[in-house]
PDB file of C-alpha atoms (C1' of nucleotides) in Angstrom:
ATOM      1  CA  UNK W1337     -32.672  10.632   3.968  1.00 56.00           C
ATOM      2  CA  UNK W1338     -30.244   8.840   1.834  1.00 62.00           C
ATOM      3  CA  UNK W1339     -28.718  10.410  -1.465  1.00 65.00           C
ATOM      4  CA  UNK W1340     -31.030   9.792  -4.316  1.00 74.00           C
ATOM      5  CA  UNK W1341     -29.821   6.868  -6.522  1.00 72.00           C
ATOM      6  CA  UNK W1342     -29.386   9.010  -9.679  1.00 71.00           C
ATOM      7  CA  UNK W1343     -27.341  11.474  -7.764  1.00 78.00           C
ATOM      8  CA  UNK W1344     -24.963   8.429  -6.604  1.00 85.00           C
ATOM      9  CA  UNK W1345     -24.493   7.615 -10.123  1.00 88.00           C
ATOM     10  CA  UNK W1346     -23.545  11.067 -10.728  1.00 89.00           C
ATOM     11  CA  UNK W1347     -20.865  10.943  -8.152  1.00 91.00           C
ATOM     12  CA  UNK W1348     -19.257   7.875  -9.399  1.00 92.00           C
ATOM     13  CA  UNK W1349     -19.257   9.401 -12.722  1.00 89.00           C
ATOM     14  CA  UNK W1350     -17.807  12.503 -11.405  1.00 91.00           C
ATOM     15  CA  UNK W1351     -14.829  10.441  -9.248  1.00 93.00           C
ATOM     16  CA  UNK W1352     -14.056   8.386 -12.402  1.00 93.00           C
ATOM     17  CA  UNK W1353     -13.755  11.266 -14.471  1.00 91.00           C
ATOM     18  CA  UNK W1354     -10.954  12.758 -12.317  1.00 90.00           C
ATOM     19  CA  UNK W1355      -8.691   9.543 -12.284  1.00 93.00           C
ATOM     20  CA  UNK W1356      -5.447  10.712 -13.773  1.00 92.00           C
ATOM     21  CA  UNK W1357      -3.861   8.768 -17.036  1.00 92.00           C
ATOM     22  CA  UNK W1358      -1.948   5.779 -16.033  1.00 91.00           C
ATOM     23  CA  UNK W1359      -3.536   5.091 -12.717  1.00 92.00           C
ATOM     24  CA  UNK W1360      -6.364   2.757 -11.856  1.00 93.00           C
ATOM     25  CA  UNK W1361      -8.799   2.612  -8.843  1.00 94.00           C
ATOM     26  CA  UNK W1362     -10.933  -0.145  -7.490  1.00 93.00           C
ATOM     27  CA  UNK W1363     -14.630  -0.141  -7.093  1.00 94.00           C
ATOM     28  CA  UNK W1364     -14.206  -0.130  -3.295  1.00 92.00           C
ATOM     29  CA  UNK W1365     -12.012   2.571  -3.389  1.00 92.00           C
ATOM     30  CA  UNK W1366     -14.181   4.517  -5.866  1.00 93.00           C
ATOM     31  CA  UNK W1367     -17.184   3.661  -3.212  1.00 92.00           C
ATOM     32  CA  UNK W1368     -15.064   5.151  -0.299  1.00 90.00           C
ATOM     33  CA  UNK W1369     -14.401   8.467  -2.114  1.00 91.00           C
ATOM     34  CA  UNK W1370     -17.996   9.029  -2.801  1.00 91.00           C
ATOM     35  CA  UNK W1371     -19.215   8.270   0.775  1.00 89.00           C
ATOM     36  CA  UNK W1372     -20.356   4.808   0.290  1.00 89.00           C
ATOM     37  CA  UNK W1373     -17.788   2.647   2.275  1.00 88.00           C
ATOM     38  CA  UNK W1374     -18.398  -0.950   1.651  1.00 87.00           C
ATOM     39  CA  UNK W1375     -20.622  -0.539  -1.375  1.00 91.00           C
ATOM     40  CA  UNK W1376     -18.328  -1.449  -4.020  1.00 93.00           C
ATOM     41  CA  UNK W1377     -21.237  -3.386  -5.845  1.00 92.00           C
ATOM     42  CA  UNK W1378     -23.195  -0.339  -6.062  1.00 92.00           C
ATOM     43  CA  UNK W1379     -20.394   1.493  -7.915  1.00 92.00           C
ATOM     44  CA  UNK W1380     -20.274  -1.363 -10.136  1.00 92.00           C
ATOM     45  CA  UNK W1381     -24.014  -1.209 -11.008  1.00 90.00           C
ATOM     46  CA  UNK W1382     -23.531   2.404 -11.753  1.00 90.00           C
ATOM     47  CA  UNK W1383     -20.745   1.750 -13.967  1.00 90.00           C
ATOM     48  CA  UNK W1384     -22.604  -1.126 -15.877  1.00 86.00           C
ATOM     49  CA  UNK W1385     -25.355   1.158 -17.054  1.00 80.00           C
ATOM     50  CA  UNK W1386     -23.453   4.562 -17.488  1.00 69.00           C
ATOM     51  CA  UNK W1387     -20.461   4.046 -19.411  1.00 59.00           C
ATOM     52  CA  UNK W1388     -22.796   3.983 -22.876  1.00 61.00           C
ATOM     53  CA  UNK W1389     -20.888   6.574 -24.727  1.00 60.00           C
ATOM     54  CA  UNK W1390     -20.011   8.713 -22.017  1.00 67.00           C
ATOM     55  CA  UNK W1391     -16.748  10.484 -22.200  1.00 84.00           C
ATOM     56  CA  UNK W1392     -15.130   9.074 -19.215  1.00 89.00           C
ATOM     57  CA  UNK W1393     -12.184   6.841 -18.589  1.00 92.00           C
ATOM     58  CA  UNK W1394     -13.947   3.781 -17.297  1.00 91.00           C
ATOM     59  CA  UNK W1395     -11.204   1.564 -18.337  1.00 93.00           C
ATOM     60  CA  UNK W1396      -9.400   2.943 -15.305  1.00 94.00           C
ATOM     61  CA  UNK W1397     -11.739   1.291 -12.691  1.00 94.00           C
ATOM     62  CA  UNK W1398     -10.583  -2.196 -11.797  1.00 94.00           C
ATOM     63  CA  UNK W1399     -11.465  -5.104  -9.260  1.00 93.00           C
ATOM     64  CA  UNK W1400      -9.273  -5.916  -6.243  1.00 92.00           C
ATOM     65  CA  UNK W1401      -7.954  -9.323  -6.274  1.00 88.00           C
ATOM     66  CA  UNK W1402      -5.896  -9.063  -2.903  1.00 83.00           C
ATOM     67  CA  UNK W1403      -3.496  -6.574  -1.035  1.00 82.00           C
ATOM     68  CA  UNK W1404      -1.945  -4.550  -3.694  1.00 83.00           C
ATOM     69  CA  UNK W1405      -2.967  -6.371  -6.460  1.00 89.00           C
ATOM     70  CA  UNK W1406      -5.888  -5.566  -8.950  1.00 92.00           C
ATOM     71  CA  UNK W1407      -7.178  -6.989 -12.234  1.00 92.00           C
ATOM     72  CA  UNK W1408      -9.584  -6.290 -14.988  1.00 93.00           C
ATOM     73  CA  UNK W1409     -13.016  -7.296 -13.529  1.00 92.00           C
ATOM     74  CA  UNK W1410     -15.381  -6.930 -16.567  1.00 90.00           C
ATOM     75  CA  UNK W1411     -17.132 -10.510 -17.454  1.00 84.00           C
ATOM     76  CA  UNK W1412     -17.353  -9.839 -20.974  1.00 83.00           C
ATOM     77  CA  UNK W1413     -14.454 -11.106 -22.497  1.00 84.00           C
ATOM     78  CA  UNK W1414     -14.518  -8.533 -25.406  1.00 85.00           C
ATOM     79  CA  UNK W1415     -14.838  -5.771 -23.223  1.00 86.00           C
ATOM     80  CA  UNK W1416     -12.175  -6.799 -20.728  1.00 89.00           C
ATOM     81  CA  UNK W1417      -9.641  -7.057 -23.814  1.00 90.00           C
ATOM     82  CA  UNK W1418     -10.657  -3.557 -24.638  1.00 90.00           C
ATOM     83  CA  UNK W1419     -10.085  -2.312 -21.236  1.00 92.00           C
ATOM     84  CA  UNK W1420      -6.622  -4.036 -21.128  1.00 93.00           C
ATOM     85  CA  UNK W1421      -5.568  -2.467 -24.122  1.00 94.00           C
ATOM     86  CA  UNK W1422      -6.603   1.052 -23.311  1.00 93.00           C
ATOM     87  CA  UNK W1423      -4.694   0.418 -20.031  1.00 94.00           C
ATOM     88  CA  UNK W1424      -1.580  -1.032 -21.587  1.00 94.00           C
ATOM     89  CA  UNK W1425      -1.608   2.196 -23.827  1.00 95.00           C
ATOM     90  CA  UNK W1426      -1.417   4.257 -20.857  1.00 94.00           C
ATOM     91  CA  UNK W1427       1.641   2.486 -19.351  1.00 92.00           C
ATOM     92  CA  UNK W1428      -0.276   0.164 -17.208  1.00 92.00           C
ATOM     93  CA  UNK W1429       1.782  -3.234 -16.667  1.00 91.00           C
ATOM     94  CA  UNK W1430       0.218  -6.392 -16.265  1.00 91.00           C
ATOM     95  CA  UNK W1431       1.698  -9.714 -15.202  1.00 87.00           C
ATOM     96  CA  UNK W1432       1.108 -12.924 -16.955  1.00 85.00           C
ATOM     97  CA  UNK W1433      -1.897 -13.899 -14.758  1.00 85.00           C
ATOM     98  CA  UNK W1434      -3.635 -10.387 -15.642  1.00 89.00           C
ATOM     99  CA  UNK W1435      -2.541  -8.699 -12.235  1.00 91.00           C
ATOM    100  CA  UNK W1436      -1.966  -5.127 -12.311  1.00 91.00           C
ATOM    101  CA  UNK W1437       1.195  -3.581 -10.825  1.00 77.00           C
ATOM    102  CA  UNK W1438       0.895  -1.793  -7.575  1.00 72.00           C
ATOM    103  CA  UNK W1439       2.535   1.297  -9.004  1.00 75.00           C
ATOM    104  CA  UNK W1440      -0.917   2.077 -10.716  1.00 77.00           C
ATOM    105  CA  UNK W1441      -2.854   2.508  -7.449  1.00 81.00           C
ATOM    106  CA  UNK W1442      -4.550   5.541  -6.252  1.00 75.00           C
ATOM    107  CA  UNK W1443      -4.280   9.081  -6.974  1.00 71.00           C
ATOM    108  CA  UNK W1444      -3.985  12.626  -5.344  1.00 57.00           C
ATOM    109  CA  UNK W1445      -7.377  14.324  -4.967  1.00 54.00           C
ATOM    110  CA  UNK W1446      -6.843  18.088  -6.165  1.00 49.00           C
TER     111      UNK W1446
ATOM    112  C1'  DG V 825     -42.651  -8.161  -1.582  1.00 93.89           C
ATOM    113  C1'  DC V 826     -39.739 -12.259  -3.512  1.00 93.89           C
ATOM    114  C1'  DG V 827     -36.090 -14.302  -5.662  1.00 93.89           C
ATOM    115  C1'  DG V 828     -32.192 -14.389  -8.925  1.00 93.89           C
ATOM    116  C1'  DT V 829     -28.185 -12.025 -10.333  1.00 93.89           C
ATOM    117  C1'  DG V 830     -23.647  -9.640 -10.400  1.00 93.89           C
ATOM    118  C1'  DA V 831     -17.918  -4.474 -14.035  1.00 93.89           C
ATOM    119  C1'  DC V 832     -17.303  -6.789  -5.702  1.00 93.89           C
ATOM    120  C1'  DT V 833     -14.009  -8.443  -1.846  1.00 93.89           C
ATOM    121  C1'  DC V 834     -12.623 -11.172   1.988  1.00 93.89           C
ATOM    122  C1'  DT V 835     -11.749 -15.556   4.254  1.00 93.89           C
ATOM    123  C1'  DC V 836     -10.510 -20.611   3.888  1.00 93.89           C
ATOM    124  C1'  DG V 837      -8.634 -24.725   2.709  1.00 93.89           C
TER     125       DG V 837
ATOM    126  C1'  DC K 897      -0.985 -20.191  -5.413  1.00 93.89           C
ATOM    127  C1'  DC K 898      -5.729 -20.970  -6.639  1.00 93.89           C
ATOM    128  C1'  DG K 899     -10.719 -21.658  -6.388  1.00 93.89           C
ATOM    129  C1'  DA K 900     -14.710 -22.270  -3.827  1.00 93.89           C
ATOM    130  C1'  DG K 901     -17.859 -20.146  -0.198  1.00 93.89           C
ATOM    131  C1'  DA K 902     -19.804 -16.644   1.921  1.00 93.89           C
ATOM    132  C1'  DG K 903     -21.318 -11.634   2.895  1.00 93.89           C
ATOM    133  C1'  DC K 904     -23.072  -7.771   0.670  1.00 93.89           C
ATOM    134  C1'  DC K 905     -26.555  -4.511  -1.418  1.00 93.89           C
ATOM    135  C1'  DA K 906     -28.907  -2.584  -5.477  1.00 93.89           C
ATOM    136  C1'  DC K 907     -31.412  -3.751  -9.482  1.00 93.89           C
ATOM    137  C1'  DC K 908     -34.987  -6.033 -11.946  1.00 93.89           C
ATOM    138  C1'  DG K 909     -38.849  -8.987 -13.610  1.00 93.89           C
TER     139       DG K 909
END
DNA sequence: GCGGTGACTCTCG
DNA sequence: CCGAGAGCCACCG
């Protein structure tokens, strides 16, 4: 029997919280980390409802555009701008097309 | 149970 | 290089 939906949201929450400052992770990576390979959209769904006032670094979760390049995936232009501002404040570098530098990917689980 | 939707991702042209 | 199309699957009315 699969994990309760509520527990999945909790796992997403927990995984996001251990992303170190200055790094970003994609929805797909996050899905694999919590044992749901290929379920990036499920992770996005959890993020959409959870971040209401929660003390988690939600802005470090981004969408994968192609191999080695990510971008802010939030649809809401205002929220996207907030996220970008937070990331830049941590040293994340954006190119002129909103792409996020390779150097910011991944983090060591310890 | 059905159909619309999306903070995803990959493939094609 | 960029955009459209298509899988994908959980959520919601």
